[in-house]
mmCIF file of C-alpha atoms in Angstrom:
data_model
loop_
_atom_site.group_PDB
_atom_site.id
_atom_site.type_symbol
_atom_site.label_atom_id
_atom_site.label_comp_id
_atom_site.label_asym_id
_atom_site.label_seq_id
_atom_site.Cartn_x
_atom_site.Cartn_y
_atom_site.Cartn_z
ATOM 1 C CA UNK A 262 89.923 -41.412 -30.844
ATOM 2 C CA UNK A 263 91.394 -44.844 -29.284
ATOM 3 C CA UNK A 264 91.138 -46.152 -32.673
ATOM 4 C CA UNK A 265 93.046 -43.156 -34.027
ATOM 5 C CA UNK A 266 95.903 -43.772 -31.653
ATOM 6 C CA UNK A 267 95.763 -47.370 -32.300
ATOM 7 C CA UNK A 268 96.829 -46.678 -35.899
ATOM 8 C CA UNK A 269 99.473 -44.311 -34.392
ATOM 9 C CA UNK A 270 101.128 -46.911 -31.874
ATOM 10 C CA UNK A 271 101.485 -49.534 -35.170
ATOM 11 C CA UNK A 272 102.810 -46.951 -37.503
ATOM 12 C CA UNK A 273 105.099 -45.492 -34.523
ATOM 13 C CA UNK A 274 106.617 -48.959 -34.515
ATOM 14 C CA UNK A 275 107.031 -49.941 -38.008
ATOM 15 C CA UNK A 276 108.947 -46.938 -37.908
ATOM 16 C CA UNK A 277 111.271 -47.665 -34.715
ATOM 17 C CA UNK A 278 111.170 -51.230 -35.405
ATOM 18 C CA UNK A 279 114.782 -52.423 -35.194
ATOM 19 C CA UNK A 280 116.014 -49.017 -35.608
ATOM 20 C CA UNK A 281 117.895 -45.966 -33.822
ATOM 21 C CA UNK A 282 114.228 -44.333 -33.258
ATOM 22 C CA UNK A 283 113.556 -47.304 -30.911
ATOM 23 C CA UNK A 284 112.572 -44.926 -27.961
ATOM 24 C CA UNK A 285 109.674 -43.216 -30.255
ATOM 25 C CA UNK A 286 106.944 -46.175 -29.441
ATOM 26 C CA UNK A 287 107.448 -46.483 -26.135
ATOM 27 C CA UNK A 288 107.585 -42.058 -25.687
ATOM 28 C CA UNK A 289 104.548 -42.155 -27.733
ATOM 29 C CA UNK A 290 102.626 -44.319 -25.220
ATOM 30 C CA UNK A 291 103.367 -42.161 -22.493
ATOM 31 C CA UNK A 292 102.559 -39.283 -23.821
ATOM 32 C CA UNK A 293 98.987 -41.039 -24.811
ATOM 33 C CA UNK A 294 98.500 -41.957 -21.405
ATOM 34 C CA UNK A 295 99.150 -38.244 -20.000
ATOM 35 C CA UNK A 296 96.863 -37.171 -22.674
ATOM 36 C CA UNK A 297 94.078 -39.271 -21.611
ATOM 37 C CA UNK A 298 94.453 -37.997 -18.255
ATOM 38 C CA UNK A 299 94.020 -34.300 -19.322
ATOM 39 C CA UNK A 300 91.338 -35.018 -21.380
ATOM 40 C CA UNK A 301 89.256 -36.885 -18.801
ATOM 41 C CA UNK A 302 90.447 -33.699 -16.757
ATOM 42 C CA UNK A 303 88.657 -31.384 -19.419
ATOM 43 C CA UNK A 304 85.538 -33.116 -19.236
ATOM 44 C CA UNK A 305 84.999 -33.336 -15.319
ATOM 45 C CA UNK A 306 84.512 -29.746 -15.069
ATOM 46 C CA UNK A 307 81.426 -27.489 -16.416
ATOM 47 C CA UNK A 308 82.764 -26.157 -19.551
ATOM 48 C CA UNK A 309 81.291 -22.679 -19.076
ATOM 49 C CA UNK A 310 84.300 -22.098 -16.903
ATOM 50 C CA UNK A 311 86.409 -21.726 -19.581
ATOM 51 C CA UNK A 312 84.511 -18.944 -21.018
ATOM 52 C CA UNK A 313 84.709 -17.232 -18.172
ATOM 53 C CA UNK A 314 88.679 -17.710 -18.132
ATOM 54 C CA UNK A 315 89.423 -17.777 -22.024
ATOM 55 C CA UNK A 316 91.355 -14.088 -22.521
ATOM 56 C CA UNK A 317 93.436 -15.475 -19.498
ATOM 57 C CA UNK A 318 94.278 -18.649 -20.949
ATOM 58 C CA UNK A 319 94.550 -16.799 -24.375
ATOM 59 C CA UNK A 320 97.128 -14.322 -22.740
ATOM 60 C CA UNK A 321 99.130 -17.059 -21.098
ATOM 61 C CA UNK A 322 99.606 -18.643 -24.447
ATOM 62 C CA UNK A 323 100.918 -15.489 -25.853
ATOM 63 C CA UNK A 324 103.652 -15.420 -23.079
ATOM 64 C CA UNK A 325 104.709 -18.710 -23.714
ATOM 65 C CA UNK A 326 104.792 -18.079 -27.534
ATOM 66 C CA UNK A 327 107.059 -14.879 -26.946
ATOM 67 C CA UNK A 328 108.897 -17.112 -24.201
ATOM 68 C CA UNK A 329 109.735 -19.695 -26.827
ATOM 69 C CA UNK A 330 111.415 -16.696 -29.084
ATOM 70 C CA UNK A 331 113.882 -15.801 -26.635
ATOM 71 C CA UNK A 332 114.029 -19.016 -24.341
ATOM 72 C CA UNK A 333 112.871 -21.595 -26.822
ATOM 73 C CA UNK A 334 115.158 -24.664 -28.023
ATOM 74 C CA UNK A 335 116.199 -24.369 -31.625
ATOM 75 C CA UNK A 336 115.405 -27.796 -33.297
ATOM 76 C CA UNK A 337 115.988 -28.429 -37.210
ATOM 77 C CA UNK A 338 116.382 -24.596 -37.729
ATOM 78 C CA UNK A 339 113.453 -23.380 -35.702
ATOM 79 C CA UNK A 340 112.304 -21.933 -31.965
ATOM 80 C CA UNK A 341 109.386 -24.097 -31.110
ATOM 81 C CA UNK A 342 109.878 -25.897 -28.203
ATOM 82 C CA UNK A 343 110.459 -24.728 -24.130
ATOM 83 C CA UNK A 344 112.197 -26.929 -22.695
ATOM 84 C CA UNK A 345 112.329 -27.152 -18.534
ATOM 85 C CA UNK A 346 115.358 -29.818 -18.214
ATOM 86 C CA UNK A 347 113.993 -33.371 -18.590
ATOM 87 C CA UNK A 348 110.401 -31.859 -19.892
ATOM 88 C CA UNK A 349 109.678 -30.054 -22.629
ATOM 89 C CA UNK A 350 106.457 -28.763 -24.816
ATOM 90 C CA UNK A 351 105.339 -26.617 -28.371
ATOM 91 C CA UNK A 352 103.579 -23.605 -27.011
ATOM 92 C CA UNK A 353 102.008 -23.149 -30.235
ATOM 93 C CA UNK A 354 100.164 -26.172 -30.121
ATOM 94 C CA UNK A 355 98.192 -25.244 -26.848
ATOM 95 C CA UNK A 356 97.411 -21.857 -28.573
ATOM 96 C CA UNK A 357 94.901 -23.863 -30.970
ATOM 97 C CA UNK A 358 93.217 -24.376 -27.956
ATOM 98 C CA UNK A 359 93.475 -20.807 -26.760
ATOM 99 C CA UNK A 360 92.314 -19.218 -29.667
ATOM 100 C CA UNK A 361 89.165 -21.447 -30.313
ATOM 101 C CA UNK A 362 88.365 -20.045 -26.830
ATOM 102 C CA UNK A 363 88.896 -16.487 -27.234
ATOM 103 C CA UNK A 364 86.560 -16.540 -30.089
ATOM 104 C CA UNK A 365 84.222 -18.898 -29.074
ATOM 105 C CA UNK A 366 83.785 -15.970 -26.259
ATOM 106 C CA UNK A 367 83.521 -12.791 -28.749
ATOM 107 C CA UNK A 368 81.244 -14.218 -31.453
ATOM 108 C CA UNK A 369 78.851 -15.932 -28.583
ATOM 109 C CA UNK A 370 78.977 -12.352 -26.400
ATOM 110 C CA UNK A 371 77.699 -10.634 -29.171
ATOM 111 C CA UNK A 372 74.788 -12.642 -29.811
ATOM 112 C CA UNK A 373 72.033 -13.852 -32.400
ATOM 113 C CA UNK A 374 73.297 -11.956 -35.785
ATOM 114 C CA UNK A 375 70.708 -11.994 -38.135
ATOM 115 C CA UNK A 376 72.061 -10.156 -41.217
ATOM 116 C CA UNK A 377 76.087 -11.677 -40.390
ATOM 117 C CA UNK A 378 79.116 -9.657 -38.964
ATOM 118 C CA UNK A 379 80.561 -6.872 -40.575
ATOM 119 C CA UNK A 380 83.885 -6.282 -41.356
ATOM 120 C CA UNK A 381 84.375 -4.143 -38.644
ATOM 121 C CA UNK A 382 83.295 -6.504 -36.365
ATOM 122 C CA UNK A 383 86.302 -8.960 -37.534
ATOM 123 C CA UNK A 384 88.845 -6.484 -36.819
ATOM 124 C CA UNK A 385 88.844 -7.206 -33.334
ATOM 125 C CA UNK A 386 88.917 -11.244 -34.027
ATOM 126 C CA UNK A 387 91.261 -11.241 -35.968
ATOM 127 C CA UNK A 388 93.614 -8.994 -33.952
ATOM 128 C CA UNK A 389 93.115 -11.723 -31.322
ATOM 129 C CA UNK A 390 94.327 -14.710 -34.026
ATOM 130 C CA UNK A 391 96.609 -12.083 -35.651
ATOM 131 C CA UNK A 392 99.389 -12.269 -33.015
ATOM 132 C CA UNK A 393 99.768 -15.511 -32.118
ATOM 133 C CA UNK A 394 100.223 -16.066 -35.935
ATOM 134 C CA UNK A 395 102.954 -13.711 -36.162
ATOM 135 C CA UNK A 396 104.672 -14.967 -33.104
ATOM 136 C CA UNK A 397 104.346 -18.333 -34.065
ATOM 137 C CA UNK A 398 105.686 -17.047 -37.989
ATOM 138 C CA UNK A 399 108.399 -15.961 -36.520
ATOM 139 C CA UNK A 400 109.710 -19.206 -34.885
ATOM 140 C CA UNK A 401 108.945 -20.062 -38.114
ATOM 141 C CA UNK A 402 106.101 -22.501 -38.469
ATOM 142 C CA UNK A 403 104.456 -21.713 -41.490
ATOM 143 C CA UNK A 404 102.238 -24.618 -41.006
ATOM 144 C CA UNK A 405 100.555 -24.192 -37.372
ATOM 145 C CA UNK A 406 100.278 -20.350 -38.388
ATOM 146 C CA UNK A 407 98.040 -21.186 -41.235
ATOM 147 C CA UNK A 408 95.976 -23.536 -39.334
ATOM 148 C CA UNK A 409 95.670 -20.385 -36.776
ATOM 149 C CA UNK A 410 93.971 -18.565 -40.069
ATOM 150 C CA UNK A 411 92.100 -21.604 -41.205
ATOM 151 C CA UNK A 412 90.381 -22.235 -37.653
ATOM 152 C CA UNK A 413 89.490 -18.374 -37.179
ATOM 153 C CA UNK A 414 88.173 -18.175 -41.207
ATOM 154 C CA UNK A 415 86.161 -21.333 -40.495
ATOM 155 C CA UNK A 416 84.515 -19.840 -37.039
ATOM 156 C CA UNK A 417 83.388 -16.394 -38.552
ATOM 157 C CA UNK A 418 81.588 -18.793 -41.413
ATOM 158 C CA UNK A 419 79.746 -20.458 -38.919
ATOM 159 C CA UNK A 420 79.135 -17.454 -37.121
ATOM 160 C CA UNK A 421 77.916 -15.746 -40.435
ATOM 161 C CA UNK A 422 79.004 -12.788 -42.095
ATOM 162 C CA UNK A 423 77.537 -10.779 -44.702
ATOM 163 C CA UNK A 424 77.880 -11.214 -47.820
ATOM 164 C CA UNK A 425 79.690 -8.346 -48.758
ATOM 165 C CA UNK A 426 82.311 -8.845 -45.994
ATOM 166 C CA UNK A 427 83.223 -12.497 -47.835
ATOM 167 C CA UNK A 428 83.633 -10.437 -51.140
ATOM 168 C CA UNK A 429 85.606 -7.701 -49.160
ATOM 169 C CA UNK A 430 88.087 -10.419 -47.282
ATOM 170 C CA UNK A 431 88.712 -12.482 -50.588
ATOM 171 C CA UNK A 432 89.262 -9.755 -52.539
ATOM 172 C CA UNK A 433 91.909 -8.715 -50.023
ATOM 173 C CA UNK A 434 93.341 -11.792 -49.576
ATOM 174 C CA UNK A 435 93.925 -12.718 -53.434
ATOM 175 C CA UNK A 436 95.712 -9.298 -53.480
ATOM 176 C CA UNK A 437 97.941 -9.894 -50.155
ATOM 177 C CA UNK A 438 99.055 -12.815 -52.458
ATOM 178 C CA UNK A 439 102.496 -11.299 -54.035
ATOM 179 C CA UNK A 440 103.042 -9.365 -50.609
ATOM 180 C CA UNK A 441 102.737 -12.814 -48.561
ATOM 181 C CA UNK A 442 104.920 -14.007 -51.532
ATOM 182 C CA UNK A 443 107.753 -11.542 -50.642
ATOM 183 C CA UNK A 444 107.984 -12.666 -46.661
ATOM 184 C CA UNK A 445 108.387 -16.676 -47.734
ATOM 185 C CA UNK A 446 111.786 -17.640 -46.679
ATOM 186 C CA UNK A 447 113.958 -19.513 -49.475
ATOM 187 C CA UNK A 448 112.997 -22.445 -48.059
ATOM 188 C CA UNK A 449 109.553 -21.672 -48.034
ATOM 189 C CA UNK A 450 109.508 -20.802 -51.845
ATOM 190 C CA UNK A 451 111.575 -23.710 -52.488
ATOM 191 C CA UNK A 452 108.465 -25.129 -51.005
ATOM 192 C CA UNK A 453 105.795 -24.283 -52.868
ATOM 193 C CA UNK A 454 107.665 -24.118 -56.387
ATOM 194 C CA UNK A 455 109.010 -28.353 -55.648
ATOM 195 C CA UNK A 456 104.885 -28.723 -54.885
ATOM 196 C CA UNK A 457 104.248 -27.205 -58.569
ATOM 197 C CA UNK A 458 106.903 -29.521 -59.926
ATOM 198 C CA UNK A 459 108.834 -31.917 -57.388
ATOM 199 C CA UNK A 460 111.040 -32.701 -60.544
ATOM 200 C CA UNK A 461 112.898 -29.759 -60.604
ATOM 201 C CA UNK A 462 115.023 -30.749 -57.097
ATOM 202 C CA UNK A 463 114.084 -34.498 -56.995
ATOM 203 C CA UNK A 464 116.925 -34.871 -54.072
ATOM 204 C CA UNK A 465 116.422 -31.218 -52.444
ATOM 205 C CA UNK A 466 113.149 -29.619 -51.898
ATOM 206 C CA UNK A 467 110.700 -31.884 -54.240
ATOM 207 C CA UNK A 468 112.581 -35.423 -51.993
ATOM 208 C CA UNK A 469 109.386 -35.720 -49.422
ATOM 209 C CA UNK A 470 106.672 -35.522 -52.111
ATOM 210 C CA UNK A 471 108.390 -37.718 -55.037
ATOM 211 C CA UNK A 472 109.369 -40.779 -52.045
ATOM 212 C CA UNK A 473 105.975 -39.910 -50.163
ATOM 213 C CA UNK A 474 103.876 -40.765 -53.230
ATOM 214 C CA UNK A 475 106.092 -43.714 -53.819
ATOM 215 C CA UNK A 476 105.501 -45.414 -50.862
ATOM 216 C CA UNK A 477 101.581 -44.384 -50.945
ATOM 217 C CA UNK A 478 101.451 -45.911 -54.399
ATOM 218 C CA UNK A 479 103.856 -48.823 -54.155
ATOM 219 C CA UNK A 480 101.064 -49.925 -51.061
ATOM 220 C CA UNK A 481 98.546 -50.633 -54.095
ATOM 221 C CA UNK A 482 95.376 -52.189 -53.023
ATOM 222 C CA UNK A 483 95.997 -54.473 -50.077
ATOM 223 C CA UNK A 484 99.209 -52.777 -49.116
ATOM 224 C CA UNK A 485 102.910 -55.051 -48.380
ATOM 225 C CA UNK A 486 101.603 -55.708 -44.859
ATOM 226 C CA UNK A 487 102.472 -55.118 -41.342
ATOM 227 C CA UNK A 488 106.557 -54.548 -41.376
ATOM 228 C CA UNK A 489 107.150 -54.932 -44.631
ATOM 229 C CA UNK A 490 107.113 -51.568 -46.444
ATOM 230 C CA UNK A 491 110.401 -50.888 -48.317
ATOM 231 C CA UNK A 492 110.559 -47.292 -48.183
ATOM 232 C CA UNK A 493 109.696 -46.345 -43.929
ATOM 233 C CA UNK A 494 111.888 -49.663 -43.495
ATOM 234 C CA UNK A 495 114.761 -48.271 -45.377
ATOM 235 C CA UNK A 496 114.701 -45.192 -44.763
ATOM 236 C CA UNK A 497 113.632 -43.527 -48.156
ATOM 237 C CA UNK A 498 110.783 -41.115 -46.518
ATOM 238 C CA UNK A 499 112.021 -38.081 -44.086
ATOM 239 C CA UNK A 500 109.863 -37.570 -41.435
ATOM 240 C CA UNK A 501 108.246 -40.610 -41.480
ATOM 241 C CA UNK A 502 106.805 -41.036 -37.797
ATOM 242 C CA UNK A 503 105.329 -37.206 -37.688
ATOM 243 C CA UNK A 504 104.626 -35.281 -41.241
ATOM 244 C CA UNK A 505 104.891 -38.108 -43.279
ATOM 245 C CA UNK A 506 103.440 -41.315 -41.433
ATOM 246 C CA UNK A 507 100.117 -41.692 -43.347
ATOM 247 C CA UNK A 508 102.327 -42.565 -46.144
ATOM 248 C CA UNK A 509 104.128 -45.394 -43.663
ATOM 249 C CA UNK A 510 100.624 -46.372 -42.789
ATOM 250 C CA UNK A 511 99.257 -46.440 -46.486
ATOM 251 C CA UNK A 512 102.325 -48.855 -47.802
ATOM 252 C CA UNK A 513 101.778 -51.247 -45.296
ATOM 253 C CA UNK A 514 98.200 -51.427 -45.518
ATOM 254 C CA UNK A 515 97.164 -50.223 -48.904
ATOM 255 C CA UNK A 516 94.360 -48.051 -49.906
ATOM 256 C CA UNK A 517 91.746 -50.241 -48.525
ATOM 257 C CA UNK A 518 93.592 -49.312 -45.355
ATOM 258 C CA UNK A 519 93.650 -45.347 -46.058
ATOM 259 C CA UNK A 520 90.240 -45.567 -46.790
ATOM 260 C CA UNK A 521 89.188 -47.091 -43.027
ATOM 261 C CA UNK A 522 91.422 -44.434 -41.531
ATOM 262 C CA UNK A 523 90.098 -41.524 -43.705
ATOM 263 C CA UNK A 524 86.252 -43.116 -42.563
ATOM 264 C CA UNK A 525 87.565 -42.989 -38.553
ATOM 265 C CA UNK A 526 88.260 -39.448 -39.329
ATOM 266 C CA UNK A 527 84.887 -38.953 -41.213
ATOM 267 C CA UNK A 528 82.852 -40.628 -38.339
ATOM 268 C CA UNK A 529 85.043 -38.002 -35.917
ATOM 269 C CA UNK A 530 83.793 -34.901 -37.691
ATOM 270 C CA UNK A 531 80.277 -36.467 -38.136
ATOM 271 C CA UNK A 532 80.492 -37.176 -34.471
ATOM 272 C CA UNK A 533 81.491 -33.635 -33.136
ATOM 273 C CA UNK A 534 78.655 -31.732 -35.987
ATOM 274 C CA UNK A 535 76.392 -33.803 -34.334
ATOM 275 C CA UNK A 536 77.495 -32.406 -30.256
ATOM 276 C CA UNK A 537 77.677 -28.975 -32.335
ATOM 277 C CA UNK A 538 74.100 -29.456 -33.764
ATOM 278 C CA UNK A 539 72.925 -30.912 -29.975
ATOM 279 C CA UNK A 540 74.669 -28.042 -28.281
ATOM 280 C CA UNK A 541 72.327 -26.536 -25.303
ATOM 281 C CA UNK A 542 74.368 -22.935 -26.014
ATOM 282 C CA UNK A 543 75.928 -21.178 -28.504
ATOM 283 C CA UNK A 544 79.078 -20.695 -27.098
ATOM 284 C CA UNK A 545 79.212 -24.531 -26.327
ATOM 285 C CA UNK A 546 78.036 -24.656 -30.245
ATOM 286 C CA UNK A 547 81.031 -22.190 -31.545
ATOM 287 C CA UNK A 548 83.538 -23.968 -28.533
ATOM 288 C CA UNK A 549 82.620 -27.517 -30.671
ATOM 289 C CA UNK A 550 83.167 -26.058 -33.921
ATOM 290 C CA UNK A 551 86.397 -24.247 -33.517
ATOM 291 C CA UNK A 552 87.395 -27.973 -32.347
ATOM 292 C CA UNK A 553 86.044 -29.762 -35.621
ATOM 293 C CA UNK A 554 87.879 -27.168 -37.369
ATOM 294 C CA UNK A 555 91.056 -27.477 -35.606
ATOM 295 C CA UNK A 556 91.065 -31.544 -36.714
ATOM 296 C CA UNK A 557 90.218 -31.254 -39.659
ATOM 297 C CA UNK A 558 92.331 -28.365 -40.952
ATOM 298 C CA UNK A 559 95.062 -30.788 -39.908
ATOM 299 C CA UNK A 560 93.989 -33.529 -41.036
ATOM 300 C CA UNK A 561 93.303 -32.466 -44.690
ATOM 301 C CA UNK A 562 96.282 -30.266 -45.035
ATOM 302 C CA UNK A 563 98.446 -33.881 -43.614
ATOM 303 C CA UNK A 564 97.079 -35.848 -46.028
ATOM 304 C CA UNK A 565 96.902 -33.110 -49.078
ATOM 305 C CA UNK A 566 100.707 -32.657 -48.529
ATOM 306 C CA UNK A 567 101.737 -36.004 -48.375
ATOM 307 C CA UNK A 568 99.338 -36.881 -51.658
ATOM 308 C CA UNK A 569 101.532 -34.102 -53.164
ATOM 309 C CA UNK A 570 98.393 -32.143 -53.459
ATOM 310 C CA UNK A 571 99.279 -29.015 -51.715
ATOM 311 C CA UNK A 572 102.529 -27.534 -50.671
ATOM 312 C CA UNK A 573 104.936 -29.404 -47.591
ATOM 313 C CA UNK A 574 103.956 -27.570 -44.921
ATOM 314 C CA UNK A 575 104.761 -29.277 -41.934
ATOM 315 C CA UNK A 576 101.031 -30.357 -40.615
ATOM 316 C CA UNK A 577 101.044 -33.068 -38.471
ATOM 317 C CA UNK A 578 98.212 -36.000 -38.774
ATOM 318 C CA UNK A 579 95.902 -35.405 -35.760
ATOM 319 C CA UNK A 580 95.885 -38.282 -33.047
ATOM 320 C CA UNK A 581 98.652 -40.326 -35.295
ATOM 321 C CA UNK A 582 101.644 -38.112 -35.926
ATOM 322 C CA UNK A 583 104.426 -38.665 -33.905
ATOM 323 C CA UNK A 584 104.630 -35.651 -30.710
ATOM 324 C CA UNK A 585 103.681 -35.101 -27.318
ATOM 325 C CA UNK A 586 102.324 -31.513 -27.635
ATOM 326 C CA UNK A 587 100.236 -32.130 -30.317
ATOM 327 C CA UNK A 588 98.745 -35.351 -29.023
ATOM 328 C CA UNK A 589 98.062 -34.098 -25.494
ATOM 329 C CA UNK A 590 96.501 -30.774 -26.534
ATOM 330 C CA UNK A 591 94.257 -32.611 -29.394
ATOM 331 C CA UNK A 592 93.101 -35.020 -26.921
ATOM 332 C CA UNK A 593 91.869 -32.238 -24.570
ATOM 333 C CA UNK A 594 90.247 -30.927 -27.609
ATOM 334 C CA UNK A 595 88.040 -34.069 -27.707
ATOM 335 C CA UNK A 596 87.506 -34.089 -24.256
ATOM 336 C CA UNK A 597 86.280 -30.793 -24.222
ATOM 337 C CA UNK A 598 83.726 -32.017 -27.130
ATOM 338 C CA UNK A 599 82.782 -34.564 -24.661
ATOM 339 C CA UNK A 600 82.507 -32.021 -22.179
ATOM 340 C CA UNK A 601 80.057 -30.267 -24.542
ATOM 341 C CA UNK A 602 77.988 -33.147 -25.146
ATOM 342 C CA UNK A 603 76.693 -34.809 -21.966
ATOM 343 C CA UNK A 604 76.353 -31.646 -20.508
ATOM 344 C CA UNK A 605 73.389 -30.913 -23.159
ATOM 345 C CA UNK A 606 70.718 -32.872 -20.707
ATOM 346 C CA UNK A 607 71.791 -31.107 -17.846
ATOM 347 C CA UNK A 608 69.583 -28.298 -16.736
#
């Protein structure tokens, strides 16, 4: 995780190097440090508490999500943030948190399932994942709703189902397709069609993917080296210290470089399976999975988008993206894994 952040400080500030974005760096440090202090916070305490109050953290996230839709600050055409005079936050960010808790609760109360769940015994689950996602779709963000989706579809796996429930649920969800379709915004479709073929609005919708996989490719092997990529330096990629920055980082330090960061990632996941595997309960089992699955939902949507090889969806990179909400509530996510893990010799 430190060396995570470590490759977000250096990208922050080849970003805000000699630039109007000067403040970013030193915002982003701050924020680190009150992350670090919430997520020694989250593993001081016996993480069995939070089972006990997950439905009311779960409920208080659903205030603040319905808060931000008639309180919220509108930022580049959207409700996300609250904002309480000099401090503000993204709601849906914490939810992650909220609703890896809420099922980490149901699937663990109901026990040992030896054939799987049914599909009746999703409906409730996903009722629980199903509001925050349309309260968060409504701000809109697209992008954190889907991760909502991914995290809860990646939980019931590990939970098992039955068979037939995975043939009922993709059956369903290939035919919500054209339906789902038909509530994209314009922007949205504009979206997914530049993703198909950036070339058809090279300086509208297709602009992030066609100068994102220049600057990824124009890094080469060895990359240009520390402050001297062209395109973050000049301006050329949007976004570039949040959505966008692991094609700052990739220019400056090549693919050799992408590959160390994609192995700190790796040795994450490995890392958190391995607390999952070691788990002395279930619930601390499904509470450490729901985690894994938050980071790396994030992490391979980030990096599929800015490769061009899914759809712009506004993901950010976990522990590197610019932001203070996302940063803060993914570093209580690993302390909570910590959390998990040296309490499994304690008896």
């Amino acid at each position: 995780t430190l060396l995570l952040t470590t490759v977000s400080f250096a990208s922050i500030f080849i970003v805000s190097h000699d630039s109007a974005n000067s403040a970013l760096y030193q915002r982003q440090l701050y924020y680190f440090f009150i992350g670090l202090i919430f997520m020694c916070f989250s593993f001081l305490f016996n993480y069995h508490y939070l089972e006990r109050y997950a439905y009311h953290i779960y409920i208080l996230s659903i205030i603040l999500l319905i808060a931000v839709l008639f309180f919220g600050k509108v930022s580049y055409g959207a409700k996300r943030w609250l904002s309480f005079g000099i401090f503000s936050f993204q709601p849906s960010e914490f939810t992650k948190l909220s609703i890896i808790l809420v099922l980490s609760k149901y699937f663990y109360g109901k026990g040992a399932v030896n054939d799987g769940f049914s599909i009746k015994e999703l409906l409730y689950p996903l009722l629980l994942v199903s509001v925050p996602f349309l309260l968060v779709a409504a701000e809109p963000d697209l992008g954190t709703a889907l991760i909502f989706l991914f995290i809860f579809a990646s939980m019931v796996v590990f939970a098992k189902v039955k068979r037939r429930t995975i043939i009922g649920v993709s059956i369903l969800s290939i035919g919500s397709i054209p339906v789902l379709w038909r509530m994209l915004k314009d922007y949205q479709k504009e979206r997914v069609l530049a993703f198909l073929n950036p070339e058809l609005d090279p300086l509208g919708a297709g602009y992030h993917i066609i100068q994102s996989k220049i600057a990824i490719g124009s890094g080469g092997l060895w990359g240009k080296g520390f402050l001297h990529g062209t395109q973050s330096r000049l301006n050329f990629l949007p976004a570039q210290h949040t959505d966008f920055i692991f094609s700052v980082f990739a220019e400056e330090w090549g693919f050799l470089g992408t590959v160390l960061l994609l192995l700190l990632y790796f040795l994450l996941i490995l890392w958190g399976l391995n607390i999952v595997r070691c788990s002395r309960d279930r619930f601390g089992a499904y509470l450490g999975f729901g985690i894994l699955s938050f980071i790396f939902w994030h992490s391979f949507f980030n990096i599929g988008m800015v490769l061009g090889m899914l759809p712009v969806v506004g993901v950010p990179l976990p522990f590197v993206s610019y932001g203070g909400s996302f940063l803060i509530s993914s570093m209580i996510a690993i302390g909570i894994l910590l959390n998990i893990s040296m309490r499994r010799f304690m008896f």
